[in-house]
Structures are given as structure tokens and as C-alpha cells.
Amino acid sequence: MLGNFIYSNPTKLYFGDDSLKYLANELKNYGKKVMLTYGGGSIKKNGIYDEVIKILKDSGKEVFEVPGVMSNPTVEKLYEGCKVAKENDIDLILAVGGGSVIDYAKAVSVSAHCESDPWEKYYLHMEEPDNKIIPVGCVLTMVGTGSEMNGGSVITNHEQKLKIGHVFGDNVMPKFSILNPQYTLTVPKYQMTAGFFDIMSHIMEQYFSNTDDNTSDYIAEGLMKSLIHSSRIAAKDPQDYEARSNIMWTATWALNTLIAMGKSTDWEVHMIGQAIGAYTDATHGMTLSAVSLPYYRYIMSSGLAKFKRFAINVWGVEANGKTDEEIASSGLDEMEKWMNEIGVVMNITELGVKEDMLDGIADATFLLNGGYKTLTKQEVIEILKKSM
Ligand code: NZQ
Ligand code: ZN
């Protein structure tokens, strides 16, 4: 490990099928006014809403609901939540849902008391909050983003055709998150599978950078192996609690800052995926799966030693008698088999991308330099064409 860093993560986690019982105790730490935010209604169908409302009422809280947070939350929805939070002087934002709802809660948290336009301040200009931040707590219902233990908050502006994430600091990360694997068992298979690939992508984005020997990479390999193992089980039987429970825990550690320590990290797949999301509103994890193989095959020669290590340590590729290129390629071939096995989307055409969007998507893709190769706009277009 050659990098220097400061590490802290303030989010308190409650994990397990009895974890909601700890909510009442957490609520004691905050004032009376709670903004309860959630998605399009899944929590009403599976009963989580009723359980949470009961605890809030029994705790004497005044509840202000902001329902209808869509996947890929929009800037217009952000303004709506800010109004509710500011006008009612909210003490705690309780997010009950997946990454979209939690990202949204963080965006409202920093924006409600912001004097200027939050989209411009936090997303276009990447400024840090200098106003009151409303604390956020979570009850996680869908696994993938890691939003439950990180500072990430992704907002989409359809008018400007931009989907941008801001990674806020410790002061914006959830104060607590309740992780009950049982809650994830009602997630539709398409969303579940997208979440699995999102986890894999988060780990790869951090793993495929730098050349020094770093403990973070060994942890990343362990997380990938656990994910591959459990996702195969869950793809066959989504109701397998043990597999879903392991995946929930893996997702949290895949993107809670730990495995990025001492690393520059890549994130180019996410940049391309977010640009596709801005144009198509497609499911996040599928935007990543659809471009990952063409991207990694394109950059493989620039980070050959790491791709060889990935093939051997993560996919168990037999190295004997093969060149480094052959070993590295076999690793990506194994990954392709796994992707087909769990059933992720393998091309961007299926997500609604048309040939005439490619130039715009490439323009909306931020080009980063933390990975093994810094792309040009033309190279992004080439990768998109290979992903069609
Ligand atoms: O809206 P409802 O009705 O609740 O349905 C949701 C939604 O349709 C459904 N769902 C969630 N839990 C369920 C359930 N359905 C049945 N039973 C349950 N228990 O699942 C659908 C997807 O939910 P969503 O929250 O949109 O998914 P996800 O967790 O993948 O979040 C995606 C958002 O997170 C951002 C993405 O860009 C996207 O906007 N990301 C956030 C990151 C972060 N904070 O660090 C990093 C990621 O890379 C990602 O960019
Ligand atoms: Zn992601």
C-alpha cells in the first residue's frame, strides 16, 4: 500500500431479520418532526410501511410523508422534498427504500436549507454543503448501491440530459441504517439482478486501478468471490435467505469507502452508465452490465497484470501454458458466463439506446483518469458501438 488516507465511517448498522426493532431507540436521538420518504409503493404492498409507521407513531413523532421517489430521482422531485423539509423544519429524514430513496434523502438533507440552487451547487459545481444538514436514517429494502453506508447521492436532470452523482462527506452519510435481508425478498427479479451487477461493478471500479500491493484489493477479491457464489444461488432461488443476506452485506462493503482506501479508483463504467441513464432512464445496474465487457476488453492491455490477477484469484482461471493475455481474457470470458447465468442485460440496444444518441451519450460521459486508461470521447463512442 503506497497511498495515504484518512478513514472514518460514521454510519451505524443494524443487520438481520429482527433489525427494525432498533428503530425506536434510534428515533430517540432526534426531534419530533420526521420526513418519511419512500418510492412508488412497494413498501405498502409488502407491509414495511405499516411496520415503520407504527414505530414512528408509538415514538410520538409527527410524520410528513414524501412518497413517489422514482428510480433515478429527478431534480424536480428534489425541489418538492426540499419544500416539505424546509417549511416543516424537519428534524430527521427517514428513507425507506433502495438506493434511489436513500440518495434522494441525502440530496434533500443538504438542499432544504440551501440558499442557492442545489442542482447547480452540488451537482454541476460539486460544492460542499455550508448550510444546515438534516440527519438521514435508512431502512434498506433493495440491495446494490451501498447508499446505506456512503455519502453518494445521484440526481437526474432530464431537461439537461445529465445524471450526476455527488459523493458527500461523513456529515451527510446516514446516521444509521437498518438492513433486514428479509425485506429484499419481494424485490422483482430484474431489479434484484441489476443490483447484483451494480455490486460487482462497484468492486471492479475500485479494484482496477493502481499497481501497488494493497490490502484493499485482497478484500475486494473476497467480496467478489462471495458475491459470485451467492448470486448464483439467488438467481436460481431468489427466496434463499442465506444467499440474499450475504449479498446484502457484500453490497454494503462494496461501496462504503473501505476498499477505495489507498487507491485512485476508476469509475469510468459508472460515468458511461449514468450518461446512458440520462438518455434512457434505464435501470442503473443494467446500464453498467451492458457496457462493462466491451469496456474491460478495450482497456485490458493497459492493466494486464491486474486483469491476470482477477482471472486467477476471482475466477479460478488455470494459468498453466497460457500467455498473460490469454489468462486475462479467460477471466473476462468467465465473467461473461456468470453475467449470462444470472441474467443481466448484455447490450445497450435493449435499454433503448439508438444509434443517433451515441454522440450525446458520449458528450454526457465524464472522462476520468483514475483507472488504467483515460478514454477520449471517440473511444467512448467506440465502446458504446461495441455495446449495441
Ligand atoms: O419505488 P418502489 O415501489 O419502492 O419500487 C422499487 C423500484 O421500482 C423496487 N423495490 C425496492 N425495494 C423493494 C422493491 N420492490 C419490491 N420489494 C422491495 N423490497 O425496486 C426498484 C428499484 O429501486 P431503486 O431504489 O431505484 O434501485 P437501486 O437501489 O438500484 O437505486 C438506484 C439509484 O441509485 C443510484 C443510481 O444511479 C440510481 O439513481 N446509485 C447510487 C449510488 C450511491 N449512493 O453510492 C451508487 C450507485 O452506483 C448508483 O449510481
Ligand atoms: Zn452503481
PDB file of C-alpha atoms in Angstrom, residues 103-269:
ATOM      1  CA  ASP A 103     -29.809   9.085  -2.439  1.00  0.00           C
ATOM      2  CA  TYR A 104     -32.845  11.337  -2.555  1.00  0.00           C
ATOM      3  CA  ALA A 105     -32.959  11.689   1.240  1.00  0.00           C
ATOM      4  CA  LYS A 106     -29.296  12.793   1.242  1.00  0.00           C
ATOM      5  CA  ALA A 107     -29.978  15.299  -1.541  1.00  0.00           C
ATOM      6  CA  VAL A 108     -32.887  16.819   0.422  1.00  0.00           C
ATOM      7  CA  SER A 109     -30.765  16.740   3.580  1.00  0.00           C
ATOM      8  CA  VAL A 110     -28.153  19.131   2.125  1.00  0.00           C
ATOM      9  CA  SER A 111     -30.543  21.122  -0.081  1.00  0.00           C
ATOM     10  CA  ALA A 112     -33.545  22.027   2.108  1.00  0.00           C
ATOM     11  CA  HIS A 113     -31.716  24.869   3.850  1.00  0.00           C
ATOM     12  CA  CYS A 114     -29.501  25.791   0.896  1.00  0.00           C
ATOM     13  CA  GLU A 115     -29.779  29.429  -0.240  1.00  0.00           C
ATOM     14  CA  SER A 116     -28.773  28.765  -3.854  1.00  0.00           C
ATOM     15  CA  ASP A 117     -29.999  26.233  -6.418  1.00  0.00           C
ATOM     16  CA  PRO A 118     -28.951  22.779  -5.142  1.00  0.00           C
ATOM     17  CA  TRP A 119     -28.643  21.216  -8.621  1.00  0.00           C
ATOM     18  CA  GLU A 120     -26.130  23.889  -9.635  1.00  0.00           C
ATOM     19  CA  LYS A 121     -24.337  23.998  -6.293  1.00  0.00           C
ATOM     20  CA  TYR A 122     -23.906  20.292  -5.546  1.00  0.00           C
ATOM     21  CA  TYR A 123     -24.178  18.562  -8.898  1.00  0.00           C
ATOM     22  CA  LEU A 124     -22.976  20.953 -11.593  1.00  0.00           C
ATOM     23  CA  HIS A 125     -20.352  22.766  -9.470  1.00  0.00           C
ATOM     24  CA  MET A 126     -19.570  19.967  -6.947  1.00  0.00           C
ATOM     25  CA  GLU A 127     -19.528  22.392  -4.000  1.00  0.00           C
ATOM     26  CA  GLU A 128     -19.749  21.123  -0.429  1.00  0.00           C
ATOM     27  CA  PRO A 129     -22.637  21.998   1.897  1.00  0.00           C
ATOM     28  CA  ASP A 130     -22.142  25.109   4.060  1.00  0.00           C
ATOM     29  CA  ASN A 131     -25.667  25.221   5.440  1.00  0.00           C
ATOM     30  CA  LYS A 132     -27.717  23.192   7.918  1.00  0.00           C
ATOM     31  CA  ILE A 133     -27.714  19.450   7.060  1.00  0.00           C
ATOM     32  CA  ILE A 134     -30.751  17.427   8.134  1.00  0.00           C
ATOM     33  CA  PRO A 135     -29.777  13.993   9.514  1.00  0.00           C
ATOM     34  CA  VAL A 136     -30.763  10.942   7.459  1.00  0.00           C
ATOM     35  CA  GLY A 137     -31.668   7.446   8.664  1.00  0.00           C
ATOM     36  CA  CYS A 138     -32.483   4.439   6.438  1.00  0.00           C
ATOM     37  CA  VAL A 139     -34.458   1.266   6.262  1.00  0.00           C
ATOM     38  CA  LEU A 140     -32.983  -0.535   3.244  1.00  0.00           C
ATOM     39  CA  THR A 141     -35.321  -2.594   1.043  1.00  0.00           C
ATOM     40  CA  MET A 142     -33.271  -3.169  -2.137  1.00  0.00           C
ATOM     41  CA  VAL A 143     -29.625  -4.139  -2.356  1.00  0.00           C
ATOM     42  CA  GLY A 144     -26.955  -2.825  -4.715  1.00  0.00           C
ATOM     43  CA  THR A 145     -25.913   0.799  -4.442  1.00  0.00           C
ATOM     44  CA  GLY A 146     -24.303   0.841  -0.995  1.00  0.00           C
ATOM     45  CA  SER A 147     -26.095   4.150  -0.419  1.00  0.00           C
ATOM     46  CA  GLU A 148     -26.974   2.904   3.081  1.00  0.00           C
ATOM     47  CA  MET A 149     -23.380   3.445   4.260  1.00  0.00           C
ATOM     48  CA  ASN A 150     -21.886   6.030   1.924  1.00  0.00           C
ATOM     49  CA  GLY A 151     -22.212   9.704   1.014  1.00  0.00           C
ATOM     50  CA  GLY A 152     -23.271   9.139  -2.603  1.00  0.00           C
ATOM     51  CA  SER A 153     -26.334  10.882  -3.980  1.00  0.00           C
ATOM     52  CA  VAL A 154     -27.193  10.660  -7.686  1.00  0.00           C
ATOM     53  CA  ILE A 155     -29.753  13.035  -9.212  1.00  0.00           C
ATOM     54  CA  THR A 156     -31.052  13.125 -12.795  1.00  0.00           C
ATOM     55  CA  ASN A 157     -31.892  16.261 -14.753  1.00  0.00           C
ATOM     56  CA  HIS A 158     -33.875  15.088 -17.782  1.00  0.00           C
ATOM     57  CA  GLU A 159     -34.109  18.561 -19.311  1.00  0.00           C
ATOM     58  CA  GLN A 160     -30.328  18.919 -19.336  1.00  0.00           C
ATOM     59  CA  LYS A 161     -29.849  15.196 -20.125  1.00  0.00           C
ATOM     60  CA  LEU A 162     -27.470  14.792 -17.192  1.00  0.00           C
ATOM     61  CA  LYS A 163     -27.320  12.232 -14.392  1.00  0.00           C
ATOM     62  CA  ILE A 164     -24.719  13.275 -11.828  1.00  0.00           C
ATOM     63  CA  GLY A 165     -23.560  11.800  -8.535  1.00  0.00           C
ATOM     64  CA  HIS A 166     -22.069  13.801  -5.686  1.00  0.00           C
ATOM     65  CA  VAL A 167     -20.179  11.881  -3.040  1.00  0.00           C
ATOM     66  CA  PHE A 168     -20.725  13.877   0.143  1.00  0.00           C
ATOM     67  CA  GLY A 169     -18.658  13.504   3.311  1.00  0.00           C
ATOM     68  CA  ASP A 170     -19.177  11.970   6.744  1.00  0.00           C
ATOM     69  CA  ASN A 171     -21.635  14.696   7.758  1.00  0.00           C
ATOM     70  CA  VAL A 172     -24.118  13.577   5.073  1.00  0.00           C
ATOM     71  CA  MET A 173     -23.766   9.788   5.361  1.00  0.00           C
ATOM     72  CA  PRO A 174     -26.756   8.110   7.000  1.00  0.00           C
ATOM     73  CA  LYS A 175     -26.596   8.267  10.803  1.00  0.00           C
ATOM     74  CA  PHE A 176     -27.991   4.748  10.944  1.00  0.00           C
ATOM     75  CA  SER A 177     -29.179   2.096   8.501  1.00  0.00           C
ATOM     76  CA  ILE A 178     -31.410  -0.873   9.159  1.00  0.00           C
ATOM     77  CA  LEU A 179     -30.557  -3.849   6.961  1.00  0.00           C
ATOM     78  CA  ASN A 180     -33.103  -6.649   7.037  1.00  0.00           C
ATOM     79  CA  PRO A 181     -32.405  -9.208   4.272  1.00  0.00           C
ATOM     80  CA  GLN A 182     -35.998 -10.428   4.587  1.00  0.00           C
ATOM     81  CA  TYR A 183     -37.192  -7.101   3.152  1.00  0.00           C
ATOM     82  CA  THR A 184     -35.289  -7.719  -0.067  1.00  0.00           C
ATOM     83  CA  LEU A 185     -37.132 -10.957  -0.860  1.00  0.00           C
ATOM     84  CA  THR A 186     -40.005  -9.091  -2.585  1.00  0.00           C
ATOM     85  CA  VAL A 187     -37.724  -7.174  -4.995  1.00  0.00           C
ATOM     86  CA  PRO A 188     -38.632  -8.123  -8.626  1.00  0.00           C
ATOM     87  CA  LYS A 189     -36.045 -10.394 -10.277  1.00  0.00           C
ATOM     88  CA  TYR A 190     -34.953  -7.801 -12.854  1.00  0.00           C
ATOM     89  CA  GLN A 191     -34.170  -5.265 -10.100  1.00  0.00           C
ATOM     90  CA  MET A 192     -32.537  -7.917  -7.929  1.00  0.00           C
ATOM     91  CA  THR A 193     -30.210  -8.974 -10.748  1.00  0.00           C
ATOM     92  CA  ALA A 194     -29.407  -5.385 -11.676  1.00  0.00           C
ATOM     93  CA  GLY A 195     -28.430  -4.861  -8.047  1.00  0.00           C
ATOM     94  CA  PHE A 196     -26.082  -7.868  -8.170  1.00  0.00           C
ATOM     95  CA  PHE A 197     -24.216  -6.433 -11.127  1.00  0.00           C
ATOM     96  CA  ASP A 198     -24.133  -2.975  -9.541  1.00  0.00           C
ATOM     97  CA  ILE A 199     -22.295  -4.522  -6.578  1.00  0.00           C
ATOM     98  CA  MET A 200     -19.810  -6.283  -8.865  1.00  0.00           C
ATOM     99  CA  SER A 201     -19.251  -3.083 -10.792  1.00  0.00           C
ATOM    100  CA  HIS A 202     -18.591  -1.066  -7.632  1.00  0.00           C
ATOM    101  CA  ILE A 203     -15.922  -3.527  -6.595  1.00  0.00           C
ATOM    102  CA  MET A 204     -14.320  -3.646 -10.064  1.00  0.00           C
ATOM    103  CA  GLU A 205     -14.289   0.157 -10.376  1.00  0.00           C
ATOM    104  CA  GLN A 206     -12.099   0.279  -7.267  1.00  0.00           C
ATOM    105  CA  TYR A 207     -10.081  -2.898  -7.920  1.00  0.00           C
ATOM    106  CA  PHE A 208      -8.982  -1.950 -11.451  1.00  0.00           C
ATOM    107  CA  SER A 209      -6.653   0.891 -10.517  1.00  0.00           C
ATOM    108  CA  ASN A 210      -3.078   1.247  -9.261  1.00  0.00           C
ATOM    109  CA  THR A 211      -0.259  -1.288  -9.421  1.00  0.00           C
ATOM    110  CA  ASP A 212       0.993  -1.418  -5.801  1.00  0.00           C
ATOM    111  CA  ASP A 213       0.294  -4.299  -3.433  1.00  0.00           C
ATOM    112  CA  ASN A 214      -2.735  -3.102  -1.430  1.00  0.00           C
ATOM    113  CA  THR A 215      -4.812  -4.877   1.222  1.00  0.00           C
ATOM    114  CA  SER A 216      -7.904  -3.207  -0.306  1.00  0.00           C
ATOM    115  CA  ASP A 217      -7.526  -5.426  -3.400  1.00  0.00           C
ATOM    116  CA  TYR A 218      -7.431  -8.623  -1.320  1.00  0.00           C
ATOM    117  CA  ILE A 219     -10.632  -7.533   0.454  1.00  0.00           C
ATOM    118  CA  ALA A 220     -12.173  -6.728  -2.941  1.00  0.00           C
ATOM    119  CA  GLU A 221     -11.339 -10.230  -4.222  1.00  0.00           C
ATOM    120  CA  GLY A 222     -13.023 -11.800  -1.203  1.00  0.00           C
ATOM    121  CA  LEU A 223     -16.127  -9.680  -1.708  1.00  0.00           C
ATOM    122  CA  MET A 224     -16.296 -10.585  -5.415  1.00  0.00           C
ATOM    123  CA  LYS A 225     -15.976 -14.308  -4.655  1.00  0.00           C
ATOM    124  CA  SER A 226     -18.741 -14.153  -2.081  1.00  0.00           C
ATOM    125  CA  LEU A 227     -20.979 -12.204  -4.472  1.00  0.00           C
ATOM    126  CA  ILE A 228     -20.402 -14.607  -7.380  1.00  0.00           C
ATOM    127  CA  HIS A 229     -21.132 -17.594  -5.137  1.00  0.00           C
ATOM    128  CA  SER A 230     -24.298 -16.183  -3.548  1.00  0.00           C
ATOM    129  CA  SER A 231     -25.658 -14.572  -6.725  1.00  0.00           C
ATOM    130  CA  ARG A 232     -25.590 -17.973  -8.469  1.00  0.00           C
ATOM    131  CA  ILE A 233     -27.690 -19.396  -5.642  1.00  0.00           C
ATOM    132  CA  ALA A 234     -30.074 -16.413  -5.573  1.00  0.00           C
ATOM    133  CA  ALA A 235     -30.525 -16.412  -9.359  1.00  0.00           C
ATOM    134  CA  LYS A 236     -31.885 -19.952  -9.092  1.00  0.00           C
ATOM    135  CA  ASP A 237     -33.814 -19.372  -5.869  1.00  0.00           C
ATOM    136  CA  PRO A 238     -34.414 -15.697  -5.040  1.00  0.00           C
ATOM    137  CA  GLN A 239     -36.027 -16.754  -1.747  1.00  0.00           C
ATOM    138  CA  ASP A 240     -32.763 -18.232  -0.395  1.00  0.00           C
ATOM    139  CA  TYR A 241     -32.338 -16.121   2.748  1.00  0.00           C
ATOM    140  CA  GLU A 242     -28.711 -17.051   3.367  1.00  0.00           C
ATOM    141  CA  ALA A 243     -27.631 -16.006  -0.132  1.00  0.00           C
ATOM    142  CA  ARG A 244     -29.628 -12.769  -0.064  1.00  0.00           C
ATOM    143  CA  SER A 245     -28.303 -11.979   3.392  1.00  0.00           C
ATOM    144  CA  ASN A 246     -24.686 -12.423   2.272  1.00  0.00           C
ATOM    145  CA  ILE A 247     -25.341 -10.295  -0.799  1.00  0.00           C
ATOM    146  CA  MET A 248     -26.833  -7.515   1.325  1.00  0.00           C
ATOM    147  CA  TRP A 249     -23.714  -7.419   3.484  1.00  0.00           C
ATOM    148  CA  THR A 250     -21.394  -7.615   0.456  1.00  0.00           C
ATOM    149  CA  ALA A 251     -23.190  -4.698  -1.216  1.00  0.00           C
ATOM    150  CA  THR A 252     -22.638  -2.506   1.812  1.00  0.00           C
ATOM    151  CA  TRP A 253     -18.907  -3.264   1.973  1.00  0.00           C
ATOM    152  CA  ALA A 254     -18.531  -2.943  -1.784  1.00  0.00           C
ATOM    153  CA  LEU A 255     -19.195   0.778  -1.601  1.00  0.00           C
ATOM    154  CA  ASN A 256     -18.805   2.130   1.913  1.00  0.00           C
ATOM    155  CA  THR A 257     -15.357   3.664   1.205  1.00  0.00           C
ATOM    156  CA  LEU A 258     -13.296   0.786   2.703  1.00  0.00           C
ATOM    157  CA  ILE A 259     -11.932  -0.863  -0.456  1.00  0.00           C
ATOM    158  CA  ALA A 260     -11.130   2.507  -2.033  1.00  0.00           C
ATOM    159  CA  MET A 261      -8.539   3.211   0.640  1.00  0.00           C
ATOM    160  CA  GLY A 262      -5.119   3.914  -0.832  1.00  0.00           C
ATOM    161  CA  LYS A 263      -6.481   3.679  -4.386  1.00  0.00           C
ATOM    162  CA  SER A 264      -7.111   6.156  -7.200  1.00  0.00           C
ATOM    163  CA  THR A 265     -10.215   4.152  -8.394  1.00  0.00           C
ATOM    164  CA  ASP A 266     -11.625   4.123 -11.937  1.00  0.00           C
ATOM    165  CA  TRP A 267     -15.443   4.742 -12.139  1.00  0.00           C
ATOM    166  CA  GLU A 268     -15.482   5.108 -15.952  1.00  0.00           C
ATOM    167  CA  VAL A 269     -18.096   2.351 -16.346  1.00  0.00           C
TER     168      VAL A 269
END
